Amino acid sequence: MKYKRILLKLSGEALMGDRQYGIDPVRLAEYAEEIKQIHDKGIEIAIVIGGGNIFRGVAGASNGMDRVQGDYMGMLATIINGMALQGALEDKGMLTRLQTALKIEAIAEPYIKRRAVRHLEKGRIVIFGAGTGNPYFTTDTAAVLRGVEINADVILKGTRVDGVYDSDPEKNAAALKFDTISFEDVLKKGLNVMDTTAFTLSQENKLPIVIFDMNKKGNLVKICEGDNIGTVVNI
C-alpha cells in the first residue's frame, strides 16, 4: 500500500446523499464499506467530518446569529456526524474511537494526541469531532492539524468532484483537471482546494493532499494502492 496512515476528510454535505439535509443511512453504509476495504489492508485511518448537513456557523452568522455561537453549534453537528459514522463502521465489524476537541465524556473521549496514535497503532479507526475546538476555524483546518499531529502520510479529501480543475467543472464543460499540482501553483492560480489556513498549514508541514470523488465506488482503495485517482497537491 502506498500509505501507512491516512487522515480522511469528509464533508458533512456528503452524508446527505440525495436528501436536502441530515444523514442518509444508505450513503453512510456505502462510506463505511469503502473505509472497511482499506482498513482490511492494514492502513491506519483517522477521519474528520464536517457538519454542514446539520448546521453551518457561517450561514448562521449571515442570518444575524453570533458567529462564535454559530461555530460552536457547528462543532456539535460534527460530533453528531462522527457518532453516526462510528455506528456505521462498527456495524461492519471495525473497532473505532470518537475523540472530540470539546469535552463530552458521556459519548466520546477528549482529544489526546498520544492516545489517538495508540488507537491507530492498535488498528482502531479514530474519528475526530468538534473541529479544532475553536470558533473561526473550519473542519478543513482541523483535518490538517490532526493530520500533522498524528504524523499522517497524506490528507485524503473526499468530495463530490474528482479532483482540482482550472475552473468549476459543473459550470464549464471544458475545465481542465490537474493530475498533480504544487502548493505554489494552487496559490498562483487561485484554485479552491481548502481554506487558506488549512492549505498553508499543510504546505508548511509538507503534508500532501489528495482531492478525489468519494462517491465513486473503489476510489478510496485505489488511491491507497497508488493509482492515479483525483488530484495530488504536493511540494
mmCIF file of C-alpha atoms in Angstrom, residues 11-189:
data_model
loop_
_atom_site.group_PDB
_atom_site.id
_atom_site.type_symbol
_atom_site.label_atom_id
_atom_site.label_comp_id
_atom_site.label_asym_id
_atom_site.label_seq_id
_atom_site.Cartn_x
_atom_site.Cartn_y
_atom_site.Cartn_z
ATOM 1 C CA SER A 11 -17.757 16.923 4.154
ATOM 2 C CA GLY A 12 -20.937 16.899 6.167
ATOM 3 C CA GLU A 13 -22.904 17.509 2.964
ATOM 4 C CA ALA A 14 -21.578 14.209 1.593
ATOM 5 C CA LEU A 15 -23.548 12.344 4.262
ATOM 6 C CA MET A 16 -26.840 13.794 2.981
ATOM 7 C CA GLY A 17 -26.887 11.578 -0.099
ATOM 8 C CA ASP A 18 -29.877 12.725 -2.139
ATOM 9 C CA ARG A 19 -31.551 14.376 0.845
ATOM 10 C CA GLN A 20 -31.820 18.099 1.470
ATOM 11 C CA TYR A 21 -30.335 17.862 4.967
ATOM 12 C CA GLY A 22 -29.439 15.357 7.680
ATOM 13 C CA ILE A 23 -27.851 11.919 7.293
ATOM 14 C CA ASP A 24 -28.640 9.319 4.634
ATOM 15 C CA PRO A 25 -28.165 5.817 6.152
ATOM 16 C CA VAL A 26 -27.523 4.331 2.694
ATOM 17 C CA ARG A 27 -24.695 6.787 1.943
ATOM 18 C CA LEU A 28 -23.301 6.226 5.432
ATOM 19 C CA ALA A 29 -23.213 2.458 4.886
ATOM 20 C CA GLU A 30 -21.528 2.937 1.496
ATOM 21 C CA TYR A 31 -18.781 5.052 3.072
ATOM 22 C CA ALA A 32 -18.326 2.518 5.862
ATOM 23 C CA GLU A 33 -17.835 -0.238 3.277
ATOM 24 C CA GLU A 34 -15.266 1.850 1.368
ATOM 25 C CA ILE A 35 -13.368 2.533 4.598
ATOM 26 C CA LYS A 36 -13.508 -1.158 5.556
ATOM 27 C CA GLN A 37 -11.722 -2.097 2.327
ATOM 28 C CA ILE A 38 -8.627 -0.071 3.220
ATOM 29 C CA HIS A 39 -8.859 -0.975 6.912
ATOM 30 C CA ASP A 40 -8.710 -4.666 5.976
ATOM 31 C CA LYS A 41 -5.462 -3.952 4.131
ATOM 32 C CA GLY A 42 -3.830 -2.705 7.331
ATOM 33 C CA ILE A 43 -3.973 1.048 6.755
ATOM 34 C CA GLU A 44 -4.269 3.179 9.899
ATOM 35 C CA ILE A 45 -7.250 5.505 9.469
ATOM 36 C CA ALA A 46 -8.202 8.781 11.132
ATOM 37 C CA ILE A 47 -11.282 10.699 9.994
ATOM 38 C CA VAL A 48 -12.567 14.264 10.252
ATOM 39 C CA ILE A 49 -16.131 15.056 9.146
ATOM 40 C CA GLY A 50 -17.732 18.441 8.589
ATOM 41 C CA GLY A 51 -21.143 19.408 9.939
ATOM 42 C CA GLY A 52 -22.691 21.307 7.032
ATOM 43 C CA ASN A 53 -25.505 18.786 6.592
ATOM 44 C CA ILE A 54 -26.817 19.787 10.025
ATOM 45 C CA PHE A 55 -25.579 23.314 10.766
ATOM 46 C CA ARG A 56 -23.007 25.704 9.368
ATOM 47 C CA GLY A 57 -21.761 28.527 11.591
ATOM 48 C CA VAL A 58 -21.013 30.913 8.714
ATOM 49 C CA ALA A 59 -24.560 30.540 7.415
ATOM 50 C CA GLY A 60 -25.953 31.219 10.872
ATOM 51 C CA ALA A 61 -23.795 34.343 11.182
ATOM 52 C CA SER A 62 -25.020 35.628 7.806
ATOM 53 C CA ASN A 63 -28.568 35.443 9.177
ATOM 54 C CA GLY A 64 -27.750 37.541 12.224
ATOM 55 C CA MET A 65 -26.595 34.872 14.666
ATOM 56 C CA ASP A 66 -23.449 35.433 16.719
ATOM 57 C CA ARG A 67 -20.587 33.841 14.765
ATOM 58 C CA VAL A 68 -18.918 32.286 17.809
ATOM 59 C CA GLN A 69 -22.191 30.742 18.971
ATOM 60 C CA GLY A 70 -22.851 29.500 15.448
ATOM 61 C CA ASP A 71 -19.423 27.902 15.164
ATOM 62 C CA TYR A 72 -19.885 26.020 18.427
ATOM 63 C CA MET A 73 -23.223 24.747 17.114
ATOM 64 C CA GLY A 74 -21.368 23.595 14.002
ATOM 65 C CA MET A 75 -18.857 21.735 16.174
ATOM 66 C CA LEU A 76 -21.710 19.857 17.840
ATOM 67 C CA ALA A 77 -23.005 18.962 14.364
ATOM 68 C CA THR A 78 -19.644 17.339 13.532
ATOM 69 C CA ILE A 79 -19.932 15.244 16.688
ATOM 70 C CA ILE A 80 -23.382 14.017 15.615
ATOM 71 C CA ASN A 81 -21.929 13.042 12.230
ATOM 72 C CA GLY A 82 -18.979 11.388 13.945
ATOM 73 C CA MET A 83 -21.312 9.297 16.105
ATOM 74 C CA ALA A 84 -23.315 8.283 13.031
ATOM 75 C CA LEU A 85 -20.175 7.206 11.151
ATOM 76 C CA GLN A 86 -18.872 5.423 14.245
ATOM 77 C CA GLY A 87 -22.048 3.361 14.381
ATOM 78 C CA ALA A 88 -21.860 2.534 10.664
ATOM 79 C CA LEU A 89 -18.226 1.437 10.931
ATOM 80 C CA GLU A 90 -18.896 -0.730 13.971
ATOM 81 C CA ASP A 91 -21.817 -2.356 12.151
ATOM 82 C CA LYS A 92 -19.191 -3.534 9.634
ATOM 83 C CA GLY A 93 -17.107 -5.040 12.430
ATOM 84 C CA MET A 94 -14.439 -2.354 12.832
ATOM 85 C CA LEU A 95 -13.176 -1.030 16.159
ATOM 86 C CA THR A 96 -13.459 2.750 16.497
ATOM 87 C CA ARG A 97 -12.847 5.625 18.874
ATOM 88 C CA LEU A 98 -14.502 9.044 18.731
ATOM 89 C CA GLN A 99 -12.345 11.840 20.139
ATOM 90 C CA THR A 100 -13.616 15.391 20.432
ATOM 91 C CA ALA A 101 -11.973 18.768 20.929
ATOM 92 C CA LEU A 102 -14.867 19.688 23.238
ATOM 93 C CA LYS A 103 -15.287 17.523 26.331
ATOM 94 C CA ILE A 104 -18.398 15.328 26.157
ATOM 95 C CA GLU A 105 -17.197 12.352 28.181
ATOM 96 C CA ALA A 106 -20.559 10.567 28.107
ATOM 97 C CA ILE A 107 -20.215 9.847 24.384
ATOM 98 C CA ALA A 108 -16.577 10.446 23.386
ATOM 99 C CA GLU A 109 -13.005 10.632 24.592
ATOM 100 C CA PRO A 110 -11.359 14.058 24.826
ATOM 101 C CA TYR A 111 -8.763 14.543 22.108
ATOM 102 C CA ILE A 112 -5.340 13.432 23.340
ATOM 103 C CA LYS A 113 -2.688 13.087 20.675
ATOM 104 C CA ARG A 114 -0.780 10.191 22.242
ATOM 105 C CA ARG A 115 -3.970 8.249 22.899
ATOM 106 C CA ALA A 116 -5.138 8.804 19.325
ATOM 107 C CA VAL A 117 -1.849 7.489 17.931
ATOM 108 C CA ARG A 118 -2.017 4.468 20.208
ATOM 109 C CA HIS A 119 -5.535 3.667 18.976
ATOM 110 C CA LEU A 120 -4.300 3.864 15.382
ATOM 111 C CA GLU A 121 -1.374 1.577 16.150
ATOM 112 C CA LYS A 122 -3.828 -0.962 17.588
ATOM 113 C CA GLY A 123 -5.864 -0.924 14.378
ATOM 114 C CA ARG A 124 -8.744 1.201 15.636
ATOM 115 C CA ILE A 125 -10.281 3.866 13.416
ATOM 116 C CA VAL A 126 -10.171 7.260 15.142
ATOM 117 C CA ILE A 127 -12.814 9.876 14.349
ATOM 118 C CA PHE A 128 -12.027 13.440 15.386
ATOM 119 C CA GLY A 129 -15.065 15.590 16.201
ATOM 120 C CA ALA A 130 -15.693 19.246 17.112
ATOM 121 C CA GLY A 131 -13.087 20.629 14.726
ATOM 122 C CA THR A 132 -10.202 22.322 16.498
ATOM 123 C CA GLY A 133 -12.441 23.235 19.434
ATOM 124 C CA ASN A 134 -12.177 26.918 18.497
ATOM 125 C CA PRO A 135 -14.530 29.192 16.553
ATOM 126 C CA TYR A 136 -13.435 30.737 13.233
ATOM 127 C CA PHE A 137 -11.597 27.555 12.184
ATOM 128 C CA THR A 138 -13.023 25.168 9.607
ATOM 129 C CA THR A 139 -13.031 21.384 9.672
ATOM 130 C CA ASP A 140 -10.514 21.544 6.795
ATOM 131 C CA THR A 141 -8.116 23.220 9.204
ATOM 132 C CA ALA A 142 -8.971 20.644 11.871
ATOM 133 C CA ALA A 143 -8.237 17.837 9.408
ATOM 134 C CA VAL A 144 -4.802 19.175 8.503
ATOM 135 C CA LEU A 145 -3.980 19.988 12.130
ATOM 136 C CA ARG A 146 -4.873 16.471 13.288
ATOM 137 C CA GLY A 147 -3.084 15.002 10.280
ATOM 138 C CA VAL A 148 0.106 16.832 11.215
ATOM 139 C CA GLU A 149 -0.231 15.891 14.896
ATOM 140 C CA ILE A 150 -0.658 12.164 14.267
ATOM 141 C CA ASN A 151 2.042 12.115 11.546
ATOM 142 C CA ALA A 152 -0.329 11.048 8.778
ATOM 143 C CA ASP A 153 1.239 10.344 5.399
ATOM 144 C CA VAL A 154 -1.456 12.206 3.482
ATOM 145 C CA ILE A 155 -4.747 14.090 3.717
ATOM 146 C CA LEU A 156 -7.396 12.397 1.574
ATOM 147 C CA LYS A 157 -10.167 14.901 0.928
ATOM 148 C CA GLY A 158 -13.281 13.134 -0.327
ATOM 149 C CA THR A 159 -15.578 15.468 -2.272
ATOM 150 C CA ARG A 160 -18.249 15.230 -4.957
ATOM 151 C CA VAL A 161 -15.806 16.246 -7.721
ATOM 152 C CA ASP A 162 -12.981 14.044 -8.992
ATOM 153 C CA GLY A 163 -10.101 16.463 -8.475
ATOM 154 C CA VAL A 164 -8.870 20.020 -8.880
ATOM 155 C CA TYR A 165 -9.797 21.896 -12.062
ATOM 156 C CA ASP A 166 -8.703 25.234 -13.511
ATOM 157 C CA SER A 167 -12.362 26.329 -13.327
ATOM 158 C CA ASP A 168 -15.642 24.976 -11.977
ATOM 159 C CA PRO A 169 -16.332 21.727 -13.899
ATOM 160 C CA GLU A 170 -20.035 21.964 -13.026
ATOM 161 C CA LYS A 171 -20.240 25.297 -14.872
ATOM 162 C CA ASN A 172 -17.549 24.859 -17.523
ATOM 163 C CA ALA A 173 -17.544 21.633 -19.554
ATOM 164 C CA ALA A 174 -14.080 22.498 -20.911
ATOM 165 C CA ALA A 175 -12.494 22.799 -17.445
ATOM 166 C CA LEU A 176 -9.013 21.253 -17.255
ATOM 167 C CA LYS A 177 -8.311 18.721 -14.490
ATOM 168 C CA PHE A 178 -4.878 18.534 -12.839
ATOM 169 C CA ASP A 179 -3.468 15.080 -12.002
ATOM 170 C CA THR A 180 -0.779 16.663 -9.842
ATOM 171 C CA ILE A 181 -0.147 20.260 -8.866
ATOM 172 C CA SER A 182 2.186 22.032 -6.447
ATOM 173 C CA PHE A 183 1.057 24.054 -3.443
ATOM 174 C CA GLU A 184 2.678 27.086 -5.062
ATOM 175 C CA ASP A 185 0.752 26.693 -8.322
ATOM 176 C CA VAL A 186 -2.543 26.297 -6.458
ATOM 177 C CA LEU A 187 -1.930 29.664 -4.797
ATOM 178 C CA LYS A 188 -0.750 31.321 -8.021
ATOM 179 C CA LYS A 189 -3.806 30.155 -9.948
#
